[in-house]
Amino acid sequence: MYSEKDLAAISAQSAAILSIAYTLLYVIPFYLSTTTRPSPLLSRDAPSVIRARIRAVTISVLISSIATLYIIVNLGKATPLESLRLLGWWPIAPLEIAKSLILTTLLFAGPLFEKGFAEGEWKDWIRGRRISETLSSWIGWRNYVAGPITEELVFRSLLIPLHLLAHVSPIRMIFLTPLYFGIAHIHHFYEYTLTHPHTALPPALLRSVVQFAYTTVFGWFATFLFLRTGSLPAVVFAHSFCNWCGLPRLWGRVEAGVPIGPPSLRRKDDSKSGKSVQIAEGRLGAGWTVAYYVILVAGVVTFYKGFWVLTESPRALAVVKTANGT
């Protein structure tokens, strides 16, 4: 869909300005109201704050989507169907979704082994219990549904088409546009210092630097995935899966998860009837730790080998070339 032969519909500078505007429109509403703004006594994880923020960001995404559709149709001269394809909204592309999830799963093979077998969650996965428990809390709904959908809508589905219309090269898009995604998470530093006033500045700053680095690196992967598959649902599912897995363990010993207490997460109705339990660590033999790191490395190697094969699609939005030009 990306073609060097067509004239650029907008300038690269305009694409950058719009990207900044969309990023600000996504974040600023969090601080315009007392219902969305955290305080020393009100965490961003409070159900009332989460609900208000989801409402606010939904409006922001709707405004940004309308603006992008207007630009694509009127300046990019695209038909409605072409516009939906450029945004990654249609067709749904179930094969691309499945391959993207397989690729992402390979990267987190180690953490899946730790969660499923060392911590003994595999039976709950089969029963679907963990999913229902997680999504019954507002924190889970934000982290695994609302967050991935709205963030991928803005930072992939809306930003990438603007840069395609500006004829920005795919490689530049992959490495530059995720910076907006990373910057959009910097405000968590302010929120963390607000709700953790006794935490020293260096650890709080380091926490934000790590988060910025992680979100930016994930943004590289998600942008590559979006360009190669042309599927918004594919990157949304990959995003949600990465949020669920968290950062992989890169050092330390694998421990067993042992239930030690009553439910700790609140449900969507703010009651205290959630079913998740508090977990303590139990000792496991060294073989579990060795197995974890072997599986982690094997997963990363397999991820690397399948990187191009599993993202190949006839619905690709741009031709992303390898280092040797293929």
Coordinates of C-alpha atoms in Angstrom, one line a residue:
M1 CA 0.0 0.0 0.0
Y2 CA 3.0 2.2 0.6
S3 CA 4.4 3.5 -2.7
E4 CA 7.2 5.8 -3.5
K5 CA 5.6 6.6 -6.9
D6 CA 2.7 8.5 -5.3
L7 CA 3.1 12.1 -4.2
A8 CA 3.2 12.6 -0.5
A9 CA -0.2 13.7 0.8
I10 CA 1.3 15.5 3.8
S11 CA 4.8 16.5 4.8
A12 CA 6.9 14.6 7.3
Q13 CA 6.8 17.7 9.5
S14 CA 3.0 17.6 9.5
A15 CA 3.0 13.9 10.4
A16 CA 5.3 14.7 13.3
I17 CA 3.2 17.6 14.5
L18 CA 0.0 15.5 14.4
S19 CA 1.8 12.7 16.2
I20 CA 2.7 15.1 19.0
A21 CA -0.9 16.5 19.1
Y22 CA -2.4 13.0 19.3
T23 CA 0.1 12.0 22.1
L24 CA -0.9 15.1 24.1
L25 CA -4.5 14.6 23.5
Y26 CA -4.2 11.1 24.8
V27 CA -2.3 12.1 28.1
I28 CA -3.5 15.6 29.0
P29 CA -7.1 14.6 29.8
F30 CA -5.8 12.5 32.7
Y31 CA -5.0 15.7 34.5
L32 CA -7.9 18.0 33.6
S33 CA -10.4 16.6 36.1
T34 CA -10.3 15.6 39.8
T35 CA -11.9 12.3 38.7
T36 CA -9.0 11.4 36.5
R37 CA -6.1 13.1 38.3
P38 CA -4.3 11.0 40.9
S39 CA -3.4 12.6 44.3
P40 CA -1.4 11.4 47.3
L41 CA -4.6 9.9 48.6
L42 CA -5.9 8.6 45.3
S43 CA -3.9 6.2 43.2
R44 CA -4.2 5.7 39.4
D45 CA -5.2 2.2 40.2
A46 CA -8.3 3.3 42.1
P47 CA -11.4 1.9 40.2
S48 CA -13.0 5.4 40.0
V49 CA -9.9 6.8 38.4
I50 CA -9.6 3.9 36.0
R51 CA -13.2 4.3 34.9
A52 CA -12.9 8.0 34.4
R53 CA -9.7 7.7 32.5
I54 CA -11.1 5.1 30.1
R55 CA -14.0 7.5 29.4
A56 CA -11.6 10.3 28.8
V57 CA -9.2 8.4 26.5
T58 CA -12.1 7.0 24.5
I59 CA -13.2 10.5 23.6
S60 CA -9.5 11.4 22.8
V61 CA -9.1 8.4 20.5
L62 CA -12.5 9.1 18.8
I63 CA -11.3 12.7 18.0
S64 CA -7.9 11.5 16.7
S65 CA -9.6 8.8 14.6
I66 CA -11.9 11.3 12.9
A67 CA -9.1 13.6 12.2
T68 CA -6.9 10.8 10.7
L69 CA -9.8 9.5 8.6
Y70 CA -10.4 13.0 7.2
I71 CA -6.8 13.3 6.2
I72 CA -6.6 9.9 4.6
V73 CA -9.8 10.4 2.6
N74 CA -9.4 14.1 1.6
L75 CA -5.7 14.5 1.3
G76 CA -4.7 10.9 0.6
K77 CA -7.6 10.5 -1.8
A78 CA -8.4 7.0 -0.4
T79 CA -11.7 5.3 -0.7
P80 CA -13.5 4.3 2.6
L81 CA -12.4 0.7 2.2
E82 CA -8.8 1.7 1.5
S83 CA -8.9 4.0 4.6
L84 CA -10.0 1.1 6.8
R85 CA -7.2 -1.1 5.4
L86 CA -4.6 1.6 6.0
L87 CA -5.8 1.9 9.6
G88 CA -5.6 -1.8 10.0
W89 CA -9.2 -2.1 10.9
W90 CA -10.3 -4.3 8.0
P91 CA -10.1 -7.1 7.0
I92 CA -9.8 -8.7 10.5
A93 CA -7.1 -11.1 9.2
P94 CA -7.3 -14.0 11.7
L95 CA -4.3 -15.8 10.2
E96 CA -2.1 -12.7 10.9
I97 CA -3.5 -12.5 14.4
A98 CA -2.6 -16.1 15.1
K99 CA 0.9 -15.9 13.6
S100 CA 1.6 -12.7 15.6
L101 CA 0.5 -14.3 18.8
I102 CA 2.7 -17.4 18.1
L103 CA 5.7 -15.1 17.5
T104 CA 5.1 -13.1 20.7
T105 CA 4.6 -16.3 22.6
L106 CA 8.0 -17.6 21.5
L107 CA 9.6 -14.5 23.0
F108 CA 8.0 -15.2 26.3
A109 CA 8.5 -18.9 26.4
G110 CA 10.5 -18.7 29.6
P111 CA 8.0 -16.6 31.5
L112 CA 5.2 -18.9 30.3
F113 CA 7.1 -21.9 31.7
E114 CA 7.6 -20.1 35.0
K115 CA 3.9 -19.0 35.3
G116 CA 2.4 -22.2 34.0
F117 CA 4.5 -24.9 35.6
A118 CA 6.8 -23.4 38.3
E119 CA 3.9 -21.4 39.7
G120 CA 1.3 -24.0 38.8
E121 CA -1.1 -21.9 36.8
W122 CA -1.5 -24.2 33.8
K123 CA -4.7 -25.8 35.1
D124 CA -6.3 -22.4 35.6
W125 CA -5.4 -21.5 32.0
I126 CA -7.2 -24.6 30.7
R127 CA -10.3 -23.7 32.7
G128 CA -10.1 -20.1 31.7
R129 CA -10.2 -19.1 35.4
R130 CA -7.3 -16.7 35.2
I131 CA -8.8 -14.7 32.4
S132 CA -12.2 -14.3 34.1
E133 CA -10.5 -13.3 37.4
T134 CA -8.2 -10.8 35.8
L135 CA -10.9 -9.1 33.7
S136 CA -13.2 -8.9 36.7
S137 CA -11.0 -6.2 38.2
W138 CA -10.7 -2.7 36.8
I139 CA -6.9 -2.9 36.9
G140 CA -7.1 -6.0 34.7
W141 CA -9.6 -4.4 32.3
R142 CA -7.3 -1.4 32.0
N143 CA -4.1 -3.3 31.5
Y144 CA -5.3 -6.0 29.1
V145 CA -8.3 -4.5 27.3
A146 CA -8.7 -0.7 27.3
G147 CA -5.0 0.1 27.5
P148 CA -3.9 -2.1 24.6
I149 CA -6.8 -1.2 22.4
T150 CA -6.6 2.6 22.8
E151 CA -2.8 2.7 22.8
E152 CA -2.5 0.7 19.6
L153 CA -5.2 2.7 18.0
V154 CA -3.4 5.9 18.5
F155 CA 0.3 4.9 18.4
R156 CA 0.0 2.4 15.5
S157 CA -3.3 2.6 13.7
L158 CA -3.4 6.4 13.5
L159 CA 0.2 7.5 13.6
I160 CA 1.6 5.0 11.1
P161 CA -0.9 5.9 8.2
L162 CA 0.1 9.6 8.7
H163 CA 3.8 8.7 8.2
L164 CA 2.9 6.5 5.2
L165 CA 1.1 9.4 3.6
A166 CA 4.2 11.6 4.3
H167 CA 6.4 8.9 2.6
V168 CA 8.5 8.4 5.7
S169 CA 10.6 5.2 5.2
P170 CA 9.4 2.1 7.0
I171 CA 12.7 1.8 8.9
R172 CA 12.3 5.4 10.2
M173 CA 8.7 4.7 11.2
I174 CA 9.8 1.6 13.1
F175 CA 12.4 3.3 15.2
L176 CA 11.0 6.9 15.5
T177 CA 7.2 6.6 16.0
P178 CA 7.5 4.4 19.1
L179 CA 9.2 7.4 20.8
Y180 CA 5.8 9.0 21.0
F181 CA 4.5 5.8 22.7
G182 CA 7.4 5.9 25.1
I183 CA 7.0 9.5 25.9
A184 CA 3.3 9.0 26.6
H185 CA 4.3 6.8 29.6
I186 CA 6.7 9.4 31.2
H187 CA 3.8 11.0 33.1
H188 CA 3.8 7.8 35.2
F189 CA 7.0 9.2 36.9
Y190 CA 5.0 12.2 38.2
E191 CA 2.1 9.9 39.4
Y192 CA 4.5 7.5 41.1
T193 CA 6.3 10.2 43.0
L194 CA 2.9 11.7 44.0
T195 CA 1.6 8.4 45.5
H196 CA 5.0 7.3 46.8
P197 CA 6.4 10.5 48.4
H198 CA 8.9 8.6 50.6
T199 CA 10.6 7.0 47.6
A200 CA 14.0 8.5 46.8
L201 CA 14.2 10.4 43.5
P202 CA 16.9 8.1 41.9
P203 CA 14.9 4.8 42.2
A204 CA 11.8 6.6 41.0
L205 CA 13.6 8.1 38.0
L206 CA 15.3 4.7 37.2
R207 CA 11.8 3.1 37.3
S208 CA 10.6 5.6 34.7
V209 CA 13.7 5.2 32.5
V210 CA 13.2 1.4 32.4
Q211 CA 9.6 1.8 31.6
F212 CA 10.4 4.3 28.8
A213 CA 13.0 1.9 27.4
Y214 CA 10.7 -1.1 27.6
T215 CA 7.7 0.6 26.0
T216 CA 9.9 2.0 23.2
V217 CA 11.4 -1.4 22.4
F218 CA 8.0 -2.9 22.4
G219 CA 6.9 -0.1 20.1
W220 CA 9.6 -1.1 17.6
F221 CA 8.2 -4.6 17.6
A222 CA 4.5 -3.5 17.4
T223 CA 5.3 -1.0 14.6
F224 CA 7.1 -3.7 12.6
L225 CA 4.2 -6.1 13.2
F226 CA 1.6 -3.5 12.1
L227 CA 3.5 -2.6 8.9
R228 CA 4.1 -6.3 8.0
T229 CA 0.6 -7.6 8.8
G230 CA -1.6 -4.5 8.3
S231 CA -3.7 -5.8 11.2
L232 CA -4.6 -3.7 14.2
P233 CA -6.1 -6.7 16.1
A234 CA -2.8 -8.5 15.7
V235 CA -0.8 -5.8 17.5
V236 CA -3.6 -5.3 20.1
F237 CA -3.5 -9.0 21.1
A238 CA 0.4 -8.9 21.1
H239 CA 0.3 -5.8 23.3
S240 CA -2.2 -7.4 25.8
F241 CA -0.2 -10.6 25.9
C242 CA 3.1 -8.7 26.7
N243 CA 1.3 -6.7 29.4
W244 CA 0.1 -10.0 31.0
C245 CA 3.6 -11.5 30.8
G246 CA 5.5 -8.5 32.0
L247 CA 9.3 -8.1 31.8
P248 CA 10.9 -11.6 31.6
R249 CA 13.1 -12.7 34.4
L250 CA 16.7 -12.1 33.3
W251 CA 18.4 -13.1 36.5
G252 CA 17.7 -14.9 39.8
R253 CA 16.2 -18.2 40.8
V254 CA 12.8 -19.5 39.7
E255 CA 10.5 -20.0 42.7
A256 CA 7.1 -21.7 43.1
G257 CA 3.9 -19.7 43.6
V258 CA 2.2 -20.7 46.8
P259 CA -1.3 -19.3 47.9
I260 CA -1.0 -17.6 51.3
G261 CA -4.0 -15.4 51.6
P262 CA -7.5 -14.3 50.6
P263 CA -8.4 -12.5 47.4
S264 CA -6.6 -9.2 46.9
L265 CA -8.0 -7.7 43.7
R266 CA -11.3 -5.8 43.6
R267 CA -13.9 -6.6 41.0
K268 CA -15.4 -4.1 38.6
D269 CA -18.2 -3.3 41.0
D270 CA -15.5 -2.2 43.6
S271 CA -16.6 -5.0 45.9
K272 CA -14.1 -7.2 47.7
S273 CA -15.3 -10.4 46.2
G274 CA -12.5 -10.9 43.7
K275 CA -11.2 -14.5 43.5
S276 CA -7.5 -13.8 42.9
V277 CA -5.2 -14.8 45.8
Q278 CA -2.0 -13.5 47.3
I279 CA 1.1 -15.5 46.3
A280 CA 4.2 -16.3 48.3
E281 CA 7.4 -17.8 46.9
G282 CA 8.4 -21.4 47.6
R283 CA 11.7 -23.2 47.0
L284 CA 12.2 -25.2 43.9
G285 CA 15.2 -27.3 42.8
A286 CA 17.9 -25.7 40.7
G287 CA 16.7 -27.7 37.7
W288 CA 13.7 -25.5 37.4
T289 CA 15.9 -22.4 37.1
V290 CA 18.1 -24.1 34.6
A291 CA 15.1 -25.2 32.6
Y292 CA 13.7 -21.7 32.7
Y293 CA 16.8 -20.0 31.2
V294 CA 17.2 -22.8 28.6
I295 CA 13.6 -22.3 27.5
L296 CA 14.0 -18.5 27.6
V297 CA 17.0 -18.6 25.3
A298 CA 15.5 -21.2 23.0
G299 CA 12.4 -19.0 22.7
V300 CA 14.4 -15.9 21.8
V301 CA 16.4 -17.8 19.2
T302 CA 13.2 -19.3 17.7
F303 CA 11.6 -15.8 17.8
Y304 CA 14.5 -14.4 15.8
K305 CA 14.3 -17.2 13.2
G306 CA 10.6 -16.8 12.8
F307 CA 10.6 -13.0 12.9
W308 CA 10.2 -12.5 9.1
V309 CA 8.3 -15.7 8.3
L310 CA 5.6 -15.3 10.9
T311 CA 5.0 -11.6 10.0
E312 CA 4.8 -12.1 6.3
S313 CA 1.4 -11.1 4.9
P314 CA -0.2 -10.0 1.6
R315 CA -1.9 -7.2 3.7
A316 CA 1.4 -5.5 4.5
L317 CA 1.2 -1.7 4.6
A318 CA 4.8 -1.2 3.5
V319 CA 7.8 -3.2 2.3
V320 CA 10.2 -3.5 5.2
K321 CA 13.6 -4.7 4.0
T322 CA 16.2 -6.6 5.9
A323 CA 19.8 -5.4 6.3
N324 CA 20.8 -7.2 3.1
G325 CA 18.0 -5.5 1.2
T326 CA 15.7 -8.5 0.8

